């Protein structure tokens, strides 16, 4: 099976062509300001590398920072309507109360708080106020809003209020894109509501992004289904991803981690992905990124949903070094490194210039950095290595030394020996590990839900069935789906032998039912 994997980073757009597990070609192109041009350039280059060999591409996997960037930049976001079903509880803090003011202004929310929801033990708090939902839907329709987020109290335990509210809204607002919180977040109301509203605000961008990628593939003559990468190291059919763009947050680093596992042949250990702008440190568990179990901020918004446990650092190949103070970062020249770095004739001292001056890598013109003081070069390298060692220590879960796999275009910044590291593993194709991780990715399905009235075995089986169904809907071949992770936690304060079950399955790509590229 031939696949193309593409990862759009802040500095470079990487692309690889693989046949099963064999790498046939790999290219790295500067990321362009409009992103799509860089994607097209990368695909054209990798196709050209194959000469006259006909390419029969089975699938294309794309990792993109579009959605994270939209939140960070406060741009290209839809106006949203927020319906919270929780009164008379939770009245003191309104939806988006903890959002940064500029981001809140960008989505200009229309907020409704209505009676309903459930207690922690599954009992109704008060009856759902259906009339209030209808009134809200009419006002949403009249305001011309189509992005709606619905959050109900304890909906991960009992989702009926959200489902009924969605039916009412859909009947009154044709074409509404409705995000239900129980399908994304966990128990915490505010954090679950936050990710729901972020997702709602991004769905138009998701649709437009998928259409743009589809056109980019058509322009280079590729007719194949395509997928977007997710933040658990897997992929999903592009049109499914467009409905849940928040699952693409932090997908770039997870692509790199999956690529690191593939290139090194290791399923356990730490990974550092050194890009052009930033570095990310994470841990592999069973070949997949370790999941964060705490609150993760996205663009200043507190969220609690499926996210990888990563430590981002302002250190990359384009990181700017102040020649007077010696301060490293946090600013970077990014994709303009070929214009700004000293070795390319620019006027900005970067970490790449230091690495070239130290003889660690051959990039650009080394003569352009011969004037750098060797003592300062050594000092800067020591500071870079100290930053990496500190990051590794912060991500450890035990005191012992651990192996670390180094990937990314700036991998040359990581030395062969580090304090607290048992082994530094440099791999072939490290510079395009992110695109390889995308190309090799499987399709996943996940569930995080409270079950009651079932035995432990029945609850685990039910969770696996739900996760499997979601994987198949996302593009997995049913016959290949396997359980990779499951855990259950009994909840003593709920009746009926209640337990929270989290399960994740993965499978290889099947024949999609949606024709994405004509």
PDB file of C-alpha atoms in Angstrom, residues 104-227:
ATOM      1  CA  UNK A 104     -14.158  35.716  23.559  1.00  0.00           C
ATOM      2  CA  UNK A 105     -14.743  38.860  21.512  1.00  0.00           C
ATOM      3  CA  UNK A 106     -13.655  36.997  18.377  1.00  0.00           C
ATOM      4  CA  UNK A 107     -16.388  34.345  18.723  1.00  0.00           C
ATOM      5  CA  UNK A 108     -18.921  36.894  20.050  1.00  0.00           C
ATOM      6  CA  UNK A 109     -21.007  34.264  21.879  1.00  0.00           C
ATOM      7  CA  UNK A 110     -24.782  34.203  22.146  1.00  0.00           C
ATOM      8  CA  UNK A 111     -25.279  32.556  25.538  1.00  0.00           C
ATOM      9  CA  UNK A 112     -28.283  30.682  26.929  1.00  0.00           C
ATOM     10  CA  UNK A 113     -28.538  29.069  30.354  1.00  0.00           C
ATOM     11  CA  UNK A 114     -31.567  26.816  30.816  1.00  0.00           C
ATOM     12  CA  UNK A 115     -32.973  24.463  33.408  1.00  0.00           C
ATOM     13  CA  UNK A 116     -32.092  20.776  33.235  1.00  0.00           C
ATOM     14  CA  UNK A 117     -29.160  18.417  33.561  1.00  0.00           C
ATOM     15  CA  UNK A 118     -28.481  15.608  35.973  1.00  0.00           C
ATOM     16  CA  UNK A 119     -27.010  14.987  39.397  1.00  0.00           C
ATOM     17  CA  UNK A 120     -23.720  13.130  39.847  1.00  0.00           C
ATOM     18  CA  UNK A 121     -25.663   9.927  40.505  1.00  0.00           C
ATOM     19  CA  UNK A 122     -27.672  10.133  37.264  1.00  0.00           C
ATOM     20  CA  UNK A 123     -30.894  11.533  38.747  1.00  0.00           C
ATOM     21  CA  UNK A 124     -32.426  14.524  36.911  1.00  0.00           C
ATOM     22  CA  UNK A 125     -31.493  17.800  38.560  1.00  0.00           C
ATOM     23  CA  UNK A 126     -34.757  19.347  37.335  1.00  0.00           C
ATOM     24  CA  UNK A 127     -36.823  18.550  34.229  1.00  0.00           C
ATOM     25  CA  UNK A 128     -35.343  19.828  30.968  1.00  0.00           C
ATOM     26  CA  UNK A 129     -36.910  23.187  30.036  1.00  0.00           C
ATOM     27  CA  UNK A 130     -37.807  22.364  26.433  1.00  0.00           C
ATOM     28  CA  UNK A 131     -39.562  25.694  25.901  1.00  0.00           C
ATOM     29  CA  UNK A 132     -36.352  27.530  26.819  1.00  0.00           C
ATOM     30  CA  UNK A 133     -34.432  25.396  24.331  1.00  0.00           C
ATOM     31  CA  UNK A 134     -36.949  26.263  21.597  1.00  0.00           C
ATOM     32  CA  UNK A 135     -36.732  29.966  22.444  1.00  0.00           C
ATOM     33  CA  UNK A 136     -32.937  29.751  22.316  1.00  0.00           C
ATOM     34  CA  UNK A 137     -33.058  27.982  18.946  1.00  0.00           C
ATOM     35  CA  UNK A 138     -35.326  30.700  17.519  1.00  0.00           C
ATOM     36  CA  UNK A 139     -32.946  33.426  18.668  1.00  0.00           C
ATOM     37  CA  UNK A 140     -29.993  31.501  17.261  1.00  0.00           C
ATOM     38  CA  UNK A 141     -31.771  31.191  13.911  1.00  0.00           C
ATOM     39  CA  UNK A 142     -32.688  34.877  13.869  1.00  0.00           C
ATOM     40  CA  UNK A 143     -29.080  35.841  14.644  1.00  0.00           C
ATOM     41  CA  UNK A 144     -27.862  33.804  11.668  1.00  0.00           C
ATOM     42  CA  UNK A 145     -25.632  31.619  13.838  1.00  0.00           C
ATOM     43  CA  UNK A 146     -25.021  28.041  12.707  1.00  0.00           C
ATOM     44  CA  UNK A 147     -22.269  26.999  15.155  1.00  0.00           C
ATOM     45  CA  UNK A 148     -23.880  25.686  18.355  1.00  0.00           C
ATOM     46  CA  UNK A 149     -22.303  24.089  21.413  1.00  0.00           C
ATOM     47  CA  UNK A 150     -24.556  22.281  23.916  1.00  0.00           C
ATOM     48  CA  UNK A 151     -23.330  21.365  27.386  1.00  0.00           C
ATOM     49  CA  UNK A 152     -25.366  19.715  30.124  1.00  0.00           C
ATOM     50  CA  UNK A 153     -24.528  19.049  33.745  1.00  0.00           C
ATOM     51  CA  UNK A 154     -22.911  15.599  34.144  1.00  0.00           C
ATOM     52  CA  UNK A 155     -23.710  14.682  30.535  1.00  0.00           C
ATOM     53  CA  UNK A 156     -20.793  12.177  30.323  1.00  0.00           C
ATOM     54  CA  UNK A 157     -22.851  10.135  32.793  1.00  0.00           C
ATOM     55  CA  UNK A 158     -26.255  10.769  31.211  1.00  0.00           C
ATOM     56  CA  UNK A 159     -26.386  12.388  27.780  1.00  0.00           C
ATOM     57  CA  UNK A 160     -30.162  12.520  27.246  1.00  0.00           C
ATOM     58  CA  UNK A 161     -30.520  16.268  27.891  1.00  0.00           C
ATOM     59  CA  UNK A 162     -27.905  17.152  25.283  1.00  0.00           C
ATOM     60  CA  UNK A 163     -29.370  14.750  22.738  1.00  0.00           C
ATOM     61  CA  UNK A 164     -32.910  16.054  23.183  1.00  0.00           C
ATOM     62  CA  UNK A 165     -31.741  19.677  23.030  1.00  0.00           C
ATOM     63  CA  UNK A 166     -29.836  18.937  19.833  1.00  0.00           C
ATOM     64  CA  UNK A 167     -32.969  17.521  18.211  1.00  0.00           C
ATOM     65  CA  UNK A 168     -34.927  20.674  19.061  1.00  0.00           C
ATOM     66  CA  UNK A 169     -32.191  22.998  17.756  1.00  0.00           C
ATOM     67  CA  UNK A 170     -31.690  20.978  14.557  1.00  0.00           C
ATOM     68  CA  UNK A 171     -35.411  21.142  13.792  1.00  0.00           C
ATOM     69  CA  UNK A 172     -35.519  24.927  14.151  1.00  0.00           C
ATOM     70  CA  UNK A 173     -32.085  25.857  12.722  1.00  0.00           C
ATOM     71  CA  UNK A 174     -31.608  23.899   9.465  1.00  0.00           C
ATOM     72  CA  UNK A 175     -27.954  23.351   8.685  1.00  0.00           C
ATOM     73  CA  UNK A 176     -26.819  24.008  12.247  1.00  0.00           C
ATOM     74  CA  UNK A 177     -23.473  22.445  13.145  1.00  0.00           C
ATOM     75  CA  UNK A 178     -24.060  21.169  16.674  1.00  0.00           C
ATOM     76  CA  UNK A 179     -21.299  20.036  19.036  1.00  0.00           C
ATOM     77  CA  UNK A 180     -22.345  17.998  22.086  1.00  0.00           C
ATOM     78  CA  UNK A 181     -20.024  18.138  25.062  1.00  0.00           C
ATOM     79  CA  UNK A 182     -20.387  14.494  26.150  1.00  0.00           C
ATOM     80  CA  UNK A 183     -18.755  13.409  22.884  1.00  0.00           C
ATOM     81  CA  UNK A 184     -15.600  15.429  23.529  1.00  0.00           C
ATOM     82  CA  UNK A 185     -14.886  16.272  27.131  1.00  0.00           C
ATOM     83  CA  UNK A 186     -14.843  14.786  30.590  1.00  0.00           C
ATOM     84  CA  UNK A 187     -16.736  15.416  33.813  1.00  0.00           C
ATOM     85  CA  UNK A 188     -15.567  18.981  34.640  1.00  0.00           C
ATOM     86  CA  UNK A 189     -18.312  21.313  33.402  1.00  0.00           C
ATOM     87  CA  UNK A 190     -16.355  24.455  32.511  1.00  0.00           C
ATOM     88  CA  UNK A 191     -13.453  22.674  30.803  1.00  0.00           C
ATOM     89  CA  UNK A 192     -15.830  20.371  28.905  1.00  0.00           C
ATOM     90  CA  UNK A 193     -17.906  23.363  27.845  1.00  0.00           C
ATOM     91  CA  UNK A 194     -14.759  25.187  26.730  1.00  0.00           C
ATOM     92  CA  UNK A 195     -13.623  22.466  24.350  1.00  0.00           C
ATOM     93  CA  UNK A 196     -17.191  22.128  23.051  1.00  0.00           C
ATOM     94  CA  UNK A 197     -17.349  25.809  22.137  1.00  0.00           C
ATOM     95  CA  UNK A 198     -13.853  25.791  20.655  1.00  0.00           C
ATOM     96  CA  UNK A 199     -14.896  22.892  18.465  1.00  0.00           C
ATOM     97  CA  UNK A 200     -18.086  24.666  17.394  1.00  0.00           C
ATOM     98  CA  UNK A 201     -16.151  27.817  16.460  1.00  0.00           C
ATOM     99  CA  UNK A 202     -13.749  25.818  14.265  1.00  0.00           C
ATOM    100  CA  UNK A 203     -16.133  23.679  12.224  1.00  0.00           C
ATOM    101  CA  UNK A 204     -16.429  26.086   9.285  1.00  0.00           C
ATOM    102  CA  UNK A 205     -12.658  26.296   9.133  1.00  0.00           C
ATOM    103  CA  UNK A 206     -12.559  22.496   9.264  1.00  0.00           C
ATOM    104  CA  UNK A 207     -14.865  22.261   6.267  1.00  0.00           C
ATOM    105  CA  UNK A 208     -12.898  24.897   4.323  1.00  0.00           C
ATOM    106  CA  UNK A 209      -9.555  23.305   5.190  1.00  0.00           C
ATOM    107  CA  UNK A 210     -10.663  19.879   3.997  1.00  0.00           C
ATOM    108  CA  UNK A 211     -11.937  21.414   0.742  1.00  0.00           C
ATOM    109  CA  UNK A 212      -8.622  23.250   0.234  1.00  0.00           C
ATOM    110  CA  UNK A 213      -6.590  20.091   0.817  1.00  0.00           C
ATOM    111  CA  UNK A 214      -8.872  18.219  -1.573  1.00  0.00           C
ATOM    112  CA  UNK A 215      -8.233  20.850  -4.265  1.00  0.00           C
ATOM    113  CA  UNK A 216      -4.486  20.756  -3.579  1.00  0.00           C
ATOM    114  CA  UNK A 217      -4.419  16.990  -4.147  1.00  0.00           C
ATOM    115  CA  UNK A 218      -6.472  17.324  -7.315  1.00  0.00           C
ATOM    116  CA  UNK A 219      -4.065  19.944  -8.645  1.00  0.00           C
ATOM    117  CA  UNK A 220      -1.197  17.441  -8.581  1.00  0.00           C
ATOM    118  CA  UNK A 221      -3.270  14.626 -10.040  1.00  0.00           C
ATOM    119  CA  UNK A 222      -3.716  12.503  -6.919  1.00  0.00           C
ATOM    120  CA  UNK A 223      -7.039  10.689  -6.727  1.00  0.00           C
ATOM    121  CA  UNK A 224      -7.208   8.959  -3.342  1.00  0.00           C
ATOM    122  CA  UNK A 225      -9.029   9.163  -0.034  1.00  0.00           C
ATOM    123  CA  UNK A 226      -7.303  11.450   2.432  1.00  0.00           C
ATOM    124  CA  UNK A 227      -7.147  11.643   6.174  1.00  0.00           C
TER     125      UNK A 227
END
